[in-house]
Amino acid sequence: MVESSVIASDMLFVRHPGNPMLAPIRWPYPANAVMNAGATLVDGQTVLLCRVEDRRGISHLTVARSSDGFSNWVVEAEPLMCPHPDHPEEQWGVEDPRVTRIDEIDGWAITYTAFAPGGPGISLATTEDFRTVRRHGLVRVPEDKNGVVLPRRVDGKWILFHRPTTVMGARSDIWLSRSADLDSWSSPEPVLATREGGWWDSARVGMGPPPLETSEGWLVVYHGVRQTVAGALYRAGLALLDLEQPAHVLRRSPEWVLGAQMPYELMGDVPNVVFPCGLTNPDGSDELRLYYGAADTCIGLATGSLSTVLSYLLSCPPGSGG
Ligand code: BMA
């Protein structure tokens, strides 16, 4: 029982009745899994950049579009990004994209995990139309994951959140790096750490979708992992970061807000996984649409109210709490 929260954390996001939104069985070409999708709005349409794992185990990224964000998905017949022969860091696949709309470049940044024998690192690409991409290459060397860029500069610099595996693999926390040009990045600063012991986010944490700018701060959805004898449990929690000092955590939800419950989240290639990578907030609306990978097999949608989520976070204890 968490006394400080006036709003129940498990009521903030409601699963769409049409879930799973996208699944390998409805894919236009053979796929083992469709999961962990970045999301954005393009001229009112929802664009998901989906991680598709083929039947070798190698992932690529494919675009799916929908006018209302939950039905009549049209999936491109060809991937947008496959592992590229000129990029050996992508040899074993491109995974877990996050998509950030950046008005300053009149386009989008795509950050993704580039997986190769050297381990997983973070690569960045940009696009103006989701039909062609320009690769900027590796921006954080292995072992690093869960890269995501803020939609605007802070204090003249771009901000990349990421999750390096540090201190001989002992810690997996969220850090940030800064850049003047999206290509060269400063050394990392700590942002949000795992909580110890029995906490739901004690083993690893990683940034989910691009944080959303709100009047109260950057709204963060992150994933937290707890290790159990039966395997890892991946769930989603919330935080608020200071708008001008994004390494400063203003609030953090003690409880997770979305965890595996439904059959498509409990069963699949990796059971008990909810892994959000996409968040949209249609212009002028209070609606949050959270797209998440379920059990490393399909994609789910959960919706919430921005004002309620912010009220909930403001009722959480200040700081990055444990
Ligand atoms: C993480 C990433 C995700 C995956 C999750 C659960 O480390 O590899 O792609 O969804 O594990 O298996």
Short mmCIF file of N, CA, C and O in Angstrom, two decimals, residues 61-105:
data_model
loop_
_atom_site.label_atom_id
_atom_site.label_comp_id
_atom_site.label_asym_id
_atom_site.label_seq_id
_atom_site.Cartn_x
_atom_site.Cartn_y
_atom_site.Cartn_z
N LEU A 61 13.78 -3.18 -39.01
CA LEU A 61 12.76 -2.21 -38.62
C LEU A 61 11.82 -1.93 -39.80
O LEU A 61 12.28 -1.63 -40.90
N THR A 62 10.52 -2.03 -39.52
CA THR A 62 9.52 -1.85 -40.57
C THR A 62 8.44 -0.89 -40.09
O THR A 62 8.05 -0.91 -38.92
N VAL A 63 7.94 -0.06 -41.02
CA VAL A 63 6.94 0.97 -40.71
C VAL A 63 5.52 0.39 -40.83
O VAL A 63 5.21 -0.32 -41.79
N ALA A 64 4.67 0.73 -39.85
CA ALA A 64 3.23 0.43 -39.93
C ALA A 64 2.50 1.75 -39.69
O ALA A 64 2.91 2.54 -38.85
N ARG A 65 1.42 1.98 -40.44
CA ARG A 65 0.69 3.24 -40.31
C ARG A 65 -0.79 2.99 -40.02
O ARG A 65 -1.36 2.01 -40.50
N SER A 66 -1.38 3.92 -39.25
CA SER A 66 -2.82 3.84 -38.98
C SER A 66 -3.36 5.25 -38.83
O SER A 66 -2.70 6.12 -38.26
N SER A 67 -4.58 5.48 -39.33
CA SER A 67 -5.16 6.83 -39.23
C SER A 67 -5.58 7.16 -37.81
O SER A 67 -5.51 8.31 -37.40
N ASP A 68 -6.06 6.16 -37.06
CA ASP A 68 -6.55 6.47 -35.71
C ASP A 68 -5.62 5.95 -34.61
O ASP A 68 -5.89 6.17 -33.43
N GLY A 69 -4.54 5.29 -34.98
CA GLY A 69 -3.57 4.83 -33.98
C GLY A 69 -3.90 3.49 -33.37
O GLY A 69 -3.14 3.00 -32.52
N PHE A 70 -5.04 2.89 -33.76
CA PHE A 70 -5.34 1.57 -33.20
C PHE A 70 -5.97 0.58 -34.17
O PHE A 70 -6.09 -0.59 -33.85
N SER A 71 -6.39 1.04 -35.36
CA SER A 71 -7.01 0.06 -36.26
C SER A 71 -6.52 0.26 -37.69
O SER A 71 -5.87 1.26 -38.01
N ASN A 72 -6.87 -0.70 -38.53
CA ASN A 72 -6.54 -0.64 -39.97
C ASN A 72 -5.07 -0.32 -40.21
O ASN A 72 -4.75 0.56 -41.02
N TRP A 73 -4.21 -1.03 -39.55
CA TRP A 73 -2.77 -0.82 -39.74
C TRP A 73 -2.35 -1.25 -41.14
O TRP A 73 -2.75 -2.31 -41.61
N VAL A 74 -1.58 -0.41 -41.78
CA VAL A 74 -1.01 -0.77 -43.08
C VAL A 74 0.49 -0.93 -42.87
O VAL A 74 1.17 0.02 -42.47
N VAL A 75 0.96 -2.13 -43.10
CA VAL A 75 2.37 -2.44 -42.86
C VAL A 75 3.12 -2.42 -44.19
O VAL A 75 2.65 -2.99 -45.18
N GLU A 76 4.25 -1.72 -44.21
CA GLU A 76 5.05 -1.67 -45.44
C GLU A 76 5.53 -3.08 -45.80
O GLU A 76 5.89 -3.87 -44.92
N ALA A 77 5.57 -3.35 -47.10
CA ALA A 77 6.00 -4.67 -47.56
C ALA A 77 7.51 -4.85 -47.43
O ALA A 77 8.02 -5.97 -47.35
N GLU A 78 8.24 -3.72 -47.40
CA GLU A 78 9.71 -3.76 -47.31
C GLU A 78 10.15 -3.08 -46.03
O GLU A 78 9.60 -2.02 -45.67
N PRO A 79 11.17 -3.61 -45.36
CA PRO A 79 11.69 -2.95 -44.16
C PRO A 79 12.25 -1.56 -44.49
O PRO A 79 12.70 -1.31 -45.61
N LEU A 80 12.21 -0.66 -43.49
CA LEU A 80 12.87 0.65 -43.64
C LEU A 80 14.37 0.50 -43.38
O LEU A 80 15.18 1.12 -44.05
N MET A 81 14.72 -0.32 -42.39
CA MET A 81 16.14 -0.50 -42.05
C MET A 81 16.44 -1.97 -41.75
O MET A 81 15.79 -2.57 -40.89
N CYS A 82 17.41 -2.49 -42.48
CA CYS A 82 17.94 -3.84 -42.22
C CYS A 82 19.39 -3.67 -41.82
O CYS A 82 20.00 -2.64 -42.12
N PRO A 83 20.00 -4.66 -41.18
CA PRO A 83 21.44 -4.57 -40.90
C PRO A 83 22.16 -4.25 -42.21
O PRO A 83 21.93 -4.88 -43.23
N HIS A 84 23.03 -3.22 -42.16
CA HIS A 84 23.66 -2.74 -43.40
C HIS A 84 25.08 -3.26 -43.51
O HIS A 84 25.86 -3.15 -42.55
N PRO A 85 25.44 -3.78 -44.67
CA PRO A 85 26.80 -4.34 -44.82
C PRO A 85 27.91 -3.33 -44.53
O PRO A 85 29.01 -3.72 -44.11
N ASP A 86 27.65 -2.03 -44.75
CA ASP A 86 28.68 -1.03 -44.44
C ASP A 86 28.75 -0.71 -42.95
O ASP A 86 29.55 0.13 -42.53
N HIS A 87 27.88 -1.30 -42.17
CA HIS A 87 27.83 -1.03 -40.72
C HIS A 87 27.97 -2.35 -39.95
O HIS A 87 26.96 -2.93 -39.54
N PRO A 88 29.22 -2.79 -39.76
CA PRO A 88 29.43 -4.08 -39.09
C PRO A 88 28.84 -4.12 -37.69
O PRO A 88 28.56 -5.20 -37.16
N GLU A 89 28.62 -2.94 -37.09
CA GLU A 89 28.02 -2.91 -35.74
C GLU A 89 26.56 -3.39 -35.75
O GLU A 89 25.97 -3.58 -34.70
N GLU A 90 25.99 -3.56 -36.97
CA GLU A 90 24.60 -4.02 -37.07
C GLU A 90 24.49 -5.49 -37.48
O GLU A 90 23.40 -5.98 -37.76
N GLN A 91 25.62 -6.18 -37.49
CA GLN A 91 25.67 -7.54 -38.06
C GLN A 91 24.58 -8.49 -37.53
O GLN A 91 24.01 -9.28 -38.27
N TRP A 92 24.28 -8.39 -36.24
CA TRP A 92 23.30 -9.31 -35.65
C TRP A 92 21.91 -8.67 -35.49
O TRP A 92 21.05 -9.22 -34.83
N GLY A 93 21.75 -7.48 -36.07
CA GLY A 93 20.40 -6.92 -36.09
C GLY A 93 20.31 -5.49 -35.59
O GLY A 93 21.22 -4.96 -34.94
N VAL A 94 19.19 -4.86 -35.97
CA VAL A 94 18.85 -3.51 -35.49
C VAL A 94 17.57 -3.65 -34.66
O VAL A 94 16.60 -4.24 -35.12
N GLU A 95 17.58 -3.13 -33.43
CA GLU A 95 16.54 -3.48 -32.46
C GLU A 95 16.02 -2.25 -31.72
O GLU A 95 16.70 -1.24 -31.61
N ASP A 96 14.84 -2.41 -31.18
CA ASP A 96 14.25 -1.51 -30.18
C ASP A 96 14.35 -0.02 -30.53
O ASP A 96 14.90 0.78 -29.75
N PRO A 97 13.78 0.40 -31.67
CA PRO A 97 13.89 1.81 -32.08
C PRO A 97 13.06 2.75 -31.20
O PRO A 97 12.00 2.37 -30.71
N ARG A 98 13.58 3.93 -31.00
CA ARG A 98 12.81 5.05 -30.45
C ARG A 98 12.82 6.13 -31.51
O ARG A 98 13.87 6.37 -32.14
N VAL A 99 11.68 6.80 -31.69
CA VAL A 99 11.54 7.79 -32.74
C VAL A 99 11.20 9.13 -32.11
O VAL A 99 10.21 9.24 -31.38
N THR A 100 12.02 10.15 -32.36
CA THR A 100 11.78 11.47 -31.77
C THR A 100 11.55 12.49 -32.89
O THR A 100 12.41 12.65 -33.76
N ARG A 101 10.41 13.16 -32.85
CA ARG A 101 10.16 14.27 -33.78
C ARG A 101 11.02 15.46 -33.35
O ARG A 101 11.00 15.87 -32.19
N ILE A 102 11.82 16.00 -34.29
CA ILE A 102 12.67 17.15 -33.96
C ILE A 102 12.37 18.26 -34.94
O ILE A 102 12.76 18.20 -36.12
N ASP A 103 11.68 19.29 -34.48
CA ASP A 103 11.30 20.38 -35.39
C ASP A 103 12.52 21.07 -35.98
O ASP A 103 12.51 21.48 -37.13
N GLU A 104 13.60 21.20 -35.17
CA GLU A 104 14.78 21.93 -35.66
C GLU A 104 15.37 21.31 -36.92
O GLU A 104 15.92 22.02 -37.77
N ILE A 105 15.27 20.00 -37.07
CA ILE A 105 15.79 19.37 -38.30
C ILE A 105 14.65 19.02 -39.27
O ILE A 105 14.88 18.40 -40.31
#
